[in-house]
Amino acid sequence: MPLFGTDGVRGLANGPLTADLALSLAQATAVVLGQGRSAESRRAAGRRLTAVVARDPRISGEFLSAAVEAGLASSGVDVLDAGVLPTPAAAFLIADIDADFGVMVSASHNPAPDNGIKIFARGGVKLPDVVEQRIESAMAGPKLQPTGAGVGRIRRFADAEDRYVVHLLASLPHRLDGIHVVLDCAHGAAAGASPDTFRDAGARVTVIGADPDGLNINDGVGSTHLDNLAAAVLAAGADVGIAHDGDADRCLAVDAQGNVVDGDQIMAILAVAMKERGHLKDDTLVATVMSNLGLHRAMAARGIRVLQTAVGDRYVLEAMNEGGYSLGGEQSGHVIMSEFATTGDGLLTGLHLLAEMARQGKSLAELASIMTVYPQVLVNVRGVDRTRVHDEGVADAVAAVEAELGDSGRVLLRASGTEQLVRVMVEAAEAEVAQETADRLADVVRERLAL
């Protein structure tokens, strides 16, 4: 089974993800990313390679980041330890100081016992599959083992957070004066940077989920648990709530009435605003096949094309990079604004969402009303042969349902990439129709694809 998943190496800390593995992975990364012209030119100039290392506050991040830093330094790489910072901050800093690469130790929205290791190349961009495969292969090969003055140094990146905050504030098209926001930091990596940044941008800030103790990250808080945020917004009489996940690469919101505003709605608001300012490249938004039908309709009505990709932020990024597009993301709140970031950035997204509220003088509910969210039902059909998802009988059933729904709905069947199941997703104008249709298709899948 491959070591790298869809977003780095992830697993139970001290289960499959051990300090030894982290050390070996870092050493292999130094071997592979230490190749190439830029690396050779640095060595020729008598300079060692440099890497930025950051982590989220989960307790295992302490020993895993130490192992990563040890592996890099023992391979002759100078390490700048940025401490606890959001994943997008690490990506930004790699580019900002022209580091050769960087490592983020985080399991994002996963619970505290899990952890992960994400590797970014020069410029703060995610690694392509082929490079990840080379790193995995290099783990079994010889290591770089310099001695004496050739050994790397580990230093504290003292102004890492300040650099990131200044960057975020400089990106804003409008200040946030007059807006009262509740921030849910998921007891995660945004607990330090997010409240200060929103305050510096002019907002009045109430904070929840900002007391990380190493064990409470994502525990009933953050972008996967929005009930507490909605309640806090209502209790404080705030204008809006913003939720991050554990490593703050996501942003979801709730309006003043406590209603959830998801990633599709956030992208719709930002896309229209960016088009008006002439910042939406080719009037195109990149989204996955799971994005709501309402997003497609809202964008079409405003002359914006939606380019669809497979599910996963890496596929969104690939399409954005290939076409040079400026905005893309997922329903989950992973929104990428390529003018300012190389990956999803929950702080950046939240700031720009609130900036649009302030600029237009409208509530979040008013802004979000540009898109009608179609009821969406997802049924996971287990115990079936996912490799036969294109079975003729299943295809005929899907075609029949699509004919029934017409322009008022949508069907998507997708084989899971990790489990023996098929996902049946149906959107319709009415929730009851979506549920009934999804259940009916799920029955066909069970019957036709039974193991």
Short mmCIF file of C-alpha atoms in Angstrom, two decimals:
data_model
loop_
_atom_site.label_atom_id
_atom_site.label_comp_id
_atom_site.label_asym_id
_atom_site.label_seq_id
_atom_site.Cartn_x
_atom_site.Cartn_y
_atom_site.Cartn_z
CA MET A 1 0.00 0.00 0.00
CA PRO A 2 1.46 3.43 -0.91
CA LEU A 3 2.82 5.51 1.96
CA PHE A 4 1.48 8.79 0.61
CA GLY A 5 -2.27 9.38 0.51
CA THR A 6 -4.24 12.21 -1.07
CA ASP A 7 -2.70 14.73 1.32
CA GLY A 8 0.70 13.54 2.52
CA VAL A 9 1.42 10.73 4.95
CA ARG A 10 -1.24 10.31 7.60
CA GLY A 11 -2.07 7.80 10.33
CA LEU A 12 -2.28 7.08 14.03
CA ALA A 13 0.70 8.70 15.75
CA ASN A 14 2.93 6.00 17.26
CA GLY A 15 0.81 3.50 15.35
CA PRO A 16 1.93 3.39 11.74
CA LEU A 17 3.21 6.99 11.97
CA THR A 18 6.27 6.67 14.23
CA ALA A 19 9.23 8.90 14.99
CA ASP A 20 11.42 6.47 13.02
CA LEU A 21 9.16 6.82 10.00
CA ALA A 22 9.19 10.62 10.29
CA LEU A 23 12.99 10.63 10.52
CA SER A 24 13.39 8.33 7.51
CA LEU A 25 10.84 10.30 5.49
CA ALA A 26 12.69 13.55 6.20
CA GLN A 27 16.03 12.03 5.20
CA ALA A 28 14.55 10.73 1.95
CA THR A 29 12.97 14.13 1.28
CA ALA A 30 16.39 15.75 1.65
CA VAL A 31 17.82 13.30 -0.89
CA VAL A 32 15.09 13.81 -3.49
CA LEU A 33 14.37 17.52 -3.09
CA GLY A 34 18.07 18.24 -2.70
CA GLN A 35 18.53 17.41 -6.37
CA GLY A 36 18.06 19.80 -9.29
CA ARG A 37 19.62 22.97 -10.58
CA SER A 38 18.57 25.35 -7.80
CA ALA A 39 19.89 23.01 -5.11
CA GLU A 40 23.16 22.50 -6.94
CA SER A 41 23.60 26.25 -7.44
CA ARG A 42 23.14 26.85 -3.73
CA ARG A 43 25.72 24.25 -2.87
CA ALA A 44 28.09 25.74 -5.44
CA ALA A 45 27.69 29.08 -3.67
CA GLY A 46 28.59 27.41 -0.37
CA ARG A 47 25.03 27.52 1.00
CA ARG A 48 23.13 24.65 2.52
CA LEU A 49 19.54 23.85 1.60
CA THR A 50 16.88 25.42 3.81
CA ALA A 51 13.54 23.98 4.94
CA VAL A 52 10.65 25.42 6.94
CA VAL A 53 9.00 23.07 9.46
CA ALA A 54 5.70 23.82 11.22
CA ARG A 55 3.03 21.83 13.05
CA ASP A 56 -0.44 22.02 14.52
CA PRO A 57 -0.77 21.82 18.33
CA ARG A 58 -1.67 18.14 18.73
CA ILE A 59 0.60 16.51 21.29
CA SER A 60 2.24 14.04 18.90
CA GLY A 61 3.37 16.92 16.71
CA GLU A 62 6.08 17.66 19.25
CA PHE A 63 7.98 14.41 18.78
CA LEU A 64 7.13 14.04 15.09
CA SER A 65 8.34 17.53 14.17
CA ALA A 66 11.48 16.90 16.24
CA ALA A 67 12.09 13.71 14.25
CA VAL A 68 11.51 15.52 10.95
CA GLU A 69 13.93 18.27 11.93
CA ALA A 70 16.52 15.74 13.06
CA GLY A 71 16.24 13.89 9.75
CA LEU A 72 16.67 17.08 7.76
CA ALA A 73 19.55 18.51 9.81
CA SER A 74 21.38 15.16 9.77
CA SER A 75 21.11 15.35 5.98
CA GLY A 76 22.76 18.76 5.81
CA VAL A 77 19.60 20.87 5.59
CA ASP A 78 19.23 24.05 7.64
CA VAL A 79 15.85 24.01 9.40
CA LEU A 80 13.73 27.00 10.35
CA ASP A 81 11.34 25.82 13.07
CA ALA A 82 8.16 27.90 12.72
CA GLY A 83 6.39 26.21 15.63
CA VAL A 84 2.59 26.00 15.69
CA LEU A 85 1.19 27.60 12.55
CA PRO A 86 -1.57 26.92 9.99
CA THR A 87 -0.68 24.78 7.00
CA PRO A 88 -1.19 27.70 4.57
CA ALA A 89 1.19 29.79 6.69
CA ALA A 90 3.90 27.17 6.25
CA ALA A 91 3.29 27.12 2.49
CA PHE A 92 3.46 30.92 2.33
CA LEU A 93 6.67 31.12 4.35
CA ILE A 94 8.46 28.62 2.12
CA ALA A 95 7.86 30.96 -0.81
CA ASP A 96 8.37 34.15 1.19
CA ILE A 97 11.92 33.30 2.29
CA ASP A 98 12.73 31.28 -0.86
CA ALA A 99 13.29 28.08 1.10
CA ASP A 100 14.03 24.93 -0.86
CA PHE A 101 11.07 23.05 0.63
CA GLY A 102 9.06 22.67 3.81
CA VAL A 103 7.22 20.20 6.01
CA MET A 104 3.93 20.58 7.86
CA VAL A 105 3.12 18.11 10.65
CA SER A 106 -0.67 17.93 10.90
CA ALA A 107 -3.65 15.64 10.41
CA SER A 108 -5.92 18.55 9.50
CA HIS A 109 -9.52 17.87 10.64
CA ASN A 110 -8.76 14.40 12.03
CA PRO A 111 -8.98 13.70 15.79
CA ALA A 112 -6.00 14.27 18.11
CA PRO A 113 -4.56 10.71 18.12
CA ASP A 114 -3.90 10.98 14.37
CA ASN A 115 -1.17 12.99 12.74
CA GLY A 116 0.32 13.54 9.32
CA ILE A 117 3.31 14.85 7.40
CA LYS A 118 2.77 17.12 4.41
CA ILE A 119 5.71 18.08 2.22
CA PHE A 120 5.81 21.24 0.13
CA ALA A 121 8.25 21.91 -2.69
CA ARG A 122 10.00 25.20 -3.43
CA GLY A 123 7.46 27.99 -3.73
CA GLY A 124 5.16 26.35 -1.17
CA VAL A 125 3.43 24.06 -3.66
CA LYS A 126 2.29 20.49 -3.02
CA LEU A 127 4.35 17.67 -4.46
CA PRO A 128 3.18 15.85 -7.59
CA ASP A 129 2.58 12.11 -7.28
CA VAL A 130 5.78 11.22 -9.10
CA VAL A 131 7.93 13.12 -6.59
CA GLU A 132 6.13 11.52 -3.64
CA GLN A 133 6.84 8.13 -5.19
CA ARG A 134 10.53 9.03 -5.54
CA ILE A 135 10.67 10.04 -1.87
CA GLU A 136 9.02 6.79 -0.80
CA SER A 137 11.53 4.80 -2.88
CA ALA A 138 14.43 6.83 -1.46
CA MET A 139 13.52 5.78 2.08
CA ALA A 140 15.07 2.40 1.32
CA GLY A 141 18.21 3.88 -0.23
CA PRO A 142 21.37 5.58 1.06
CA LYS A 143 21.03 8.74 3.18
CA LEU A 144 22.97 11.96 3.09
CA GLN A 145 25.31 11.86 6.08
CA PRO A 146 27.52 14.96 6.15
CA THR A 147 29.85 15.53 9.07
CA GLY A 148 31.39 18.53 10.77
CA ALA A 149 30.39 21.83 9.20
CA GLY A 150 28.22 20.02 6.65
CA VAL A 151 25.54 19.17 9.21
CA GLY A 152 22.44 21.34 9.11
CA ARG A 153 21.41 23.77 11.85
CA ILE A 154 17.99 24.07 13.52
CA ARG A 155 16.89 27.60 14.35
CA ARG A 156 13.69 29.16 15.56
CA PHE A 157 11.77 31.05 12.85
CA ALA A 158 11.07 33.95 15.20
CA ASP A 159 8.91 36.17 12.99
CA ALA A 160 7.06 33.41 11.12
CA GLU A 161 3.57 34.29 12.37
CA ASP A 162 4.12 38.03 11.93
CA ARG A 163 5.15 37.56 8.30
CA TYR A 164 2.04 35.51 7.62
CA VAL A 165 -0.33 37.99 9.29
CA VAL A 166 1.18 40.92 7.38
CA HIS A 167 0.70 38.98 4.15
CA LEU A 168 -2.95 38.27 4.93
CA LEU A 169 -3.72 41.88 5.81
CA ALA A 170 -2.00 43.13 2.65
CA SER A 171 -4.28 40.93 0.53
CA LEU A 172 -7.50 42.55 1.73
CA PRO A 173 -9.48 44.71 -0.71
CA HIS A 174 -11.48 46.30 2.14
CA ARG A 175 -11.20 46.60 5.93
CA LEU A 176 -13.62 44.80 8.25
CA ASP A 177 -14.63 47.74 10.43
CA GLY A 178 -18.13 47.39 11.86
CA ILE A 179 -18.34 43.59 11.59
CA HIS A 180 -18.67 41.42 14.70
CA VAL A 181 -17.33 37.93 14.00
CA VAL A 182 -17.16 34.80 16.14
CA LEU A 183 -14.09 32.73 15.28
CA ASP A 184 -13.94 29.00 15.99
CA CYS A 185 -10.28 28.01 15.84
CA ALA A 186 -10.89 24.26 16.43
CA HIS A 187 -8.35 24.30 19.30
CA GLY A 188 -5.92 24.11 16.42
CA ALA A 189 -3.18 25.88 14.52
CA ALA A 190 -5.19 29.07 13.97
CA ALA A 191 -5.71 29.77 17.68
CA GLY A 192 -2.89 32.30 17.75
CA ALA A 193 -2.92 33.91 14.30
CA SER A 194 -6.61 34.08 13.41
CA PRO A 195 -8.02 36.28 16.21
CA ASP A 196 -5.16 38.78 15.93
CA THR A 197 -5.48 39.00 12.15
CA PHE A 198 -9.23 39.63 12.15
CA ARG A 199 -8.82 42.25 14.88
CA ASP A 200 -6.01 43.95 12.97
CA ALA A 201 -8.29 44.01 9.91
CA GLY A 202 -10.84 46.02 11.91
CA ALA A 203 -13.35 43.41 13.02
CA ARG A 204 -14.78 43.00 16.50
CA VAL A 205 -13.83 39.45 17.46
CA THR A 206 -15.30 36.86 19.81
CA VAL A 207 -13.30 33.66 20.01
CA ILE A 208 -14.20 30.04 20.77
CA GLY A 209 -12.13 26.88 20.35
CA ALA A 210 -8.85 28.71 20.91
CA ASP A 211 -7.43 26.88 23.94
CA PRO A 212 -5.39 24.01 22.48
CA ASP A 213 -3.96 21.57 25.01
CA GLY A 214 -2.56 19.04 22.54
CA LEU A 215 -5.49 16.67 22.95
CA ASN A 216 -8.62 18.71 22.18
CA ILE A 217 -7.98 19.66 18.54
CA ASN A 218 -11.19 19.29 16.44
CA ASP A 219 -12.97 17.82 19.48
CA GLY A 220 -16.54 19.06 19.05
CA VAL A 221 -15.30 22.32 17.53
CA GLY A 222 -14.15 23.65 14.18
CA SER A 223 -15.42 23.30 10.64
CA THR A 224 -16.67 19.73 11.15
CA HIS A 225 -18.76 20.70 14.22
CA LEU A 226 -20.65 23.93 13.48
CA ASP A 227 -23.41 23.73 16.13
CA ASN A 228 -21.29 25.43 18.81
CA LEU A 229 -20.34 28.22 16.43
CA ALA A 230 -23.95 28.83 15.44
CA ALA A 231 -24.95 28.98 19.11
CA ALA A 232 -22.11 31.37 19.91
CA VAL A 233 -23.08 33.70 17.05
CA LEU A 234 -26.67 33.84 18.27
CA ALA A 235 -25.61 34.32 21.91
CA ALA A 236 -23.22 37.15 21.05
CA GLY A 237 -25.56 38.80 18.56
CA ALA A 238 -22.68 38.65 16.08
CA ASP A 239 -22.92 39.32 12.36
CA VAL A 240 -21.14 36.17 11.24
CA GLY A 241 -19.20 33.12 12.41
CA ILE A 242 -16.07 31.67 10.83
CA ALA A 243 -14.87 28.11 11.52
CA HIS A 244 -11.43 26.72 10.76
CA ASP A 245 -10.30 23.12 10.96
CA GLY A 246 -7.28 21.88 12.91
CA ASP A 247 -4.64 23.14 10.48
CA ALA A 248 -6.74 26.08 9.24
CA ASP A 249 -6.72 25.28 5.55
CA ARG A 250 -10.54 25.30 5.55
CA CYS A 251 -13.18 27.91 6.22
CA LEU A 252 -16.90 27.44 6.72
CA ALA A 253 -19.27 30.13 7.97
CA VAL A 254 -22.60 30.72 9.68
CA ASP A 255 -24.74 33.80 9.19
CA ALA A 256 -26.29 35.98 11.89
CA GLN A 257 -29.24 33.57 12.17
CA GLY A 258 -26.93 30.58 12.68
CA ASN A 259 -27.44 29.13 9.20
CA VAL A 260 -24.46 27.32 7.67
CA VAL A 261 -22.79 28.88 4.64
CA ASP A 262 -20.68 26.17 3.02
CA GLY A 263 -17.71 26.20 0.68
CA ASP A 264 -19.86 26.33 -2.45
CA GLN A 265 -21.68 29.43 -1.23
CA ILE A 266 -18.43 31.07 -0.14
CA MET A 267 -16.90 30.40 -3.56
CA ALA A 268 -19.98 31.85 -5.25
CA ILE A 269 -19.69 35.08 -3.26
CA LEU A 270 -15.95 35.40 -3.89
CA ALA A 271 -16.23 34.52 -7.58
CA VAL A 272 -18.78 37.24 -8.26
CA ALA A 273 -16.75 39.79 -6.30
CA MET A 274 -13.54 38.84 -8.08
CA LYS A 275 -15.21 39.03 -11.48
CA GLU A 276 -16.46 42.53 -10.71
CA ARG A 277 -12.91 43.60 -9.85
CA GLY A 278 -11.45 41.87 -12.91
CA HIS A 279 -9.53 39.37 -10.78
CA LEU A 280 -11.32 36.16 -11.84
CA LYS A 281 -9.07 34.69 -14.53
CA ASP A 282 -11.07 33.82 -17.66
CA ASP A 283 -14.25 34.24 -15.58
CA THR A 284 -13.70 30.65 -14.41
CA LEU A 285 -14.25 28.95 -11.06
CA VAL A 286 -12.72 25.51 -10.44
CA ALA A 287 -14.81 23.12 -8.32
CA THR A 288 -15.19 19.37 -7.83
CA VAL A 289 -17.96 17.14 -9.14
CA MET A 290 -19.47 17.20 -5.63
CA SER A 291 -20.22 20.91 -5.75
CA ASN A 292 -23.91 21.73 -5.55
CA LEU A 293 -26.03 22.18 -8.66
CA GLY A 294 -27.03 25.55 -7.25
CA LEU A 295 -23.44 26.74 -7.62
CA HIS A 296 -23.44 25.88 -11.32
CA ARG A 297 -26.72 27.68 -11.89
CA ALA A 298 -25.72 30.78 -9.93
CA MET A 299 -22.43 31.06 -11.77
CA ALA A 300 -24.00 30.50 -15.20
CA ALA A 301 -26.46 33.31 -14.50
CA ARG A 302 -23.54 35.66 -13.89
CA GLY A 303 -21.38 34.62 -16.83
CA ILE A 304 -18.96 32.51 -14.81
CA ARG A 305 -17.85 29.09 -16.03
CA VAL A 306 -17.49 26.25 -13.52
CA LEU A 307 -14.65 23.87 -14.42
CA GLN A 308 -15.20 20.52 -12.70
CA THR A 309 -12.51 18.20 -11.32
CA ALA A 310 -12.38 14.94 -9.40
CA VAL A 311 -12.94 15.11 -5.64
CA GLY A 312 -9.88 16.33 -3.72
CA ASP A 313 -8.13 19.67 -3.34
CA ARG A 314 -5.05 18.36 -5.18
CA TYR A 315 -7.14 17.93 -8.35
CA VAL A 316 -8.56 21.42 -7.94
CA LEU A 317 -5.02 22.75 -7.59
CA GLU A 318 -3.83 20.84 -10.66
CA ALA A 319 -6.60 22.33 -12.79
CA MET A 320 -5.98 25.81 -11.41
CA ASN A 321 -2.26 25.60 -12.09
CA GLU A 322 -2.79 24.19 -15.57
CA GLY A 323 -5.16 26.99 -16.59
CA GLY A 324 -3.74 29.75 -14.41
CA TYR A 325 -7.13 30.16 -12.72
CA SER A 326 -7.51 32.37 -9.68
CA LEU A 327 -10.25 30.70 -7.61
CA GLY A 328 -11.21 27.14 -6.84
CA GLY A 329 -12.18 24.86 -4.01
CA GLU A 330 -14.50 22.35 -2.42
CA GLN A 331 -17.83 22.30 -0.64
CA SER A 332 -15.93 21.40 2.55
CA GLY A 333 -14.52 24.92 2.73
CA HIS A 334 -11.11 24.24 1.21
CA VAL A 335 -10.94 27.39 -0.93
CA ILE A 336 -7.87 28.34 -2.95
CA MET A 337 -7.20 31.95 -3.97
CA SER A 338 -4.12 31.56 -6.15
CA GLU A 339 -3.30 35.28 -6.23
CA PHE A 340 -2.37 35.04 -2.56
CA ALA A 341 -1.89 31.36 -1.70
CA THR A 342 -0.67 28.04 -3.09
CA THR A 343 -3.13 25.99 -1.07
CA GLY A 344 -6.43 26.34 0.76
CA ASP A 345 -6.24 29.04 3.43
CA GLY A 346 -9.04 29.31 5.98
CA LEU A 347 -7.90 32.66 7.35
CA LEU A 348 -7.52 34.20 3.90
CA THR A 349 -10.92 32.91 2.82
CA GLY A 350 -12.66 34.17 5.95
CA LEU A 351 -11.04 37.59 5.71
CA HIS A 352 -12.06 38.06 2.08
CA LEU A 353 -15.59 36.85 2.79
CA LEU A 354 -15.99 39.44 5.56
CA ALA A 355 -14.34 42.10 3.40
CA GLU A 356 -17.10 41.58 0.86
CA MET A 357 -19.73 41.97 3.58
CA ALA A 358 -18.10 45.24 4.64
CA ARG A 359 -17.65 46.51 1.09
CA GLN A 360 -21.25 45.92 0.09
CA GLY A 361 -22.75 46.69 3.49
CA LYS A 362 -24.73 43.45 3.30
CA SER A 363 -25.26 40.58 5.70
CA LEU A 364 -23.79 37.17 4.94
CA ALA A 365 -27.31 35.83 4.38
CA GLU A 366 -27.89 38.48 1.71
CA LEU A 367 -24.61 37.68 -0.02
CA ALA A 368 -25.23 33.93 0.14
CA SER A 369 -28.67 34.34 -1.42
CA ILE A 370 -27.06 34.62 -4.87
CA MET A 371 -27.01 30.82 -4.78
CA THR A 372 -29.89 28.45 -4.12
CA VAL A 373 -28.61 25.33 -2.40
CA TYR A 374 -30.26 22.23 -3.82
CA PRO A 375 -30.99 19.46 -1.29
CA GLN A 376 -28.20 16.91 -1.61
CA VAL A 377 -28.38 13.31 -0.39
CA LEU A 378 -25.34 11.02 -0.24
CA VAL A 379 -25.78 7.27 0.30
CA ASN A 380 -22.74 5.03 0.83
CA VAL A 381 -23.52 1.56 -0.54
CA ARG A 382 -21.24 -0.96 1.17
CA GLY A 383 -20.49 -4.59 0.37
CA VAL A 384 -20.44 -4.06 -3.39
CA ASP A 385 -17.80 -4.35 -6.10
CA ARG A 386 -16.68 -0.77 -6.62
CA THR A 387 -14.69 -1.74 -9.72
CA ARG A 388 -17.98 -2.40 -11.56
CA VAL A 389 -19.49 1.01 -10.92
CA HIS A 390 -19.98 1.46 -14.70
CA ASP A 391 -22.16 -1.66 -14.94
CA GLU A 392 -24.70 -1.37 -17.79
CA GLY A 393 -27.71 -1.95 -15.54
CA VAL A 394 -26.55 0.72 -13.12
CA ALA A 395 -25.91 3.12 -15.99
CA ASP A 396 -29.42 2.53 -17.35
CA ALA A 397 -30.93 3.25 -13.91
CA VAL A 398 -28.91 6.46 -13.62
CA ALA A 399 -30.00 7.57 -17.10
CA ALA A 400 -33.64 6.95 -16.22
CA VAL A 401 -33.36 9.00 -13.02
CA GLU A 402 -31.59 11.82 -14.84
CA ALA A 403 -34.45 11.91 -17.33
CA GLU A 404 -36.95 12.12 -14.46
CA LEU A 405 -35.10 14.97 -12.76
CA GLY A 406 -34.36 16.92 -15.91
CA ASP A 407 -32.83 20.33 -15.21
CA SER A 408 -34.07 20.26 -11.62
CA GLY A 409 -31.60 17.71 -10.31
CA ARG A 410 -28.35 15.82 -10.72
CA VAL A 411 -26.95 12.32 -10.11
CA LEU A 412 -23.39 11.27 -9.36
CA LEU A 413 -22.17 7.72 -8.76
CA ARG A 414 -18.58 7.41 -7.57
CA ALA A 415 -16.50 4.48 -6.42
CA SER A 416 -14.65 5.11 -3.16
CA GLY A 417 -10.91 5.33 -3.56
CA THR A 418 -10.19 3.68 -0.21
CA GLU A 419 -13.17 1.48 0.76
CA GLN A 420 -15.22 -1.24 -0.90
CA LEU A 421 -18.24 0.96 -1.45
CA VAL A 422 -19.99 3.11 -4.03
CA ARG A 423 -21.23 6.61 -3.24
CA VAL A 424 -24.62 7.60 -4.65
CA MET A 425 -25.25 11.34 -4.64
CA VAL A 426 -28.53 12.90 -5.77
CA GLU A 427 -29.56 16.55 -5.85
CA ALA A 428 -33.12 17.68 -6.45
CA ALA A 429 -35.31 20.72 -5.92
CA GLU A 430 -37.05 18.96 -3.00
CA ALA A 431 -35.35 17.03 -0.21
CA GLU A 432 -37.92 14.22 -0.30
CA VAL A 433 -37.33 13.64 -4.01
CA ALA A 434 -33.55 13.61 -3.50
CA GLN A 435 -33.81 11.05 -0.67
CA GLU A 436 -36.25 8.77 -2.47
CA THR A 437 -34.22 8.85 -5.67
CA ALA A 438 -30.91 8.21 -3.90
CA ASP A 439 -32.41 5.25 -2.00
CA ARG A 440 -33.83 3.81 -5.22
CA LEU A 441 -30.48 4.05 -7.01
CA ALA A 442 -28.69 2.60 -3.99
CA ASP A 443 -30.96 -0.47 -4.21
CA VAL A 444 -30.00 -0.92 -7.87
CA VAL A 445 -26.30 -0.67 -7.00
CA ARG A 446 -26.68 -3.26 -4.21
CA GLU A 447 -28.49 -5.67 -6.52
CA ARG A 448 -26.22 -5.25 -9.55
CA LEU A 449 -22.84 -4.97 -7.84
CA ALA A 450 -23.25 -7.37 -4.92
CA LEU A 451 -20.06 -9.22 -4.01
#
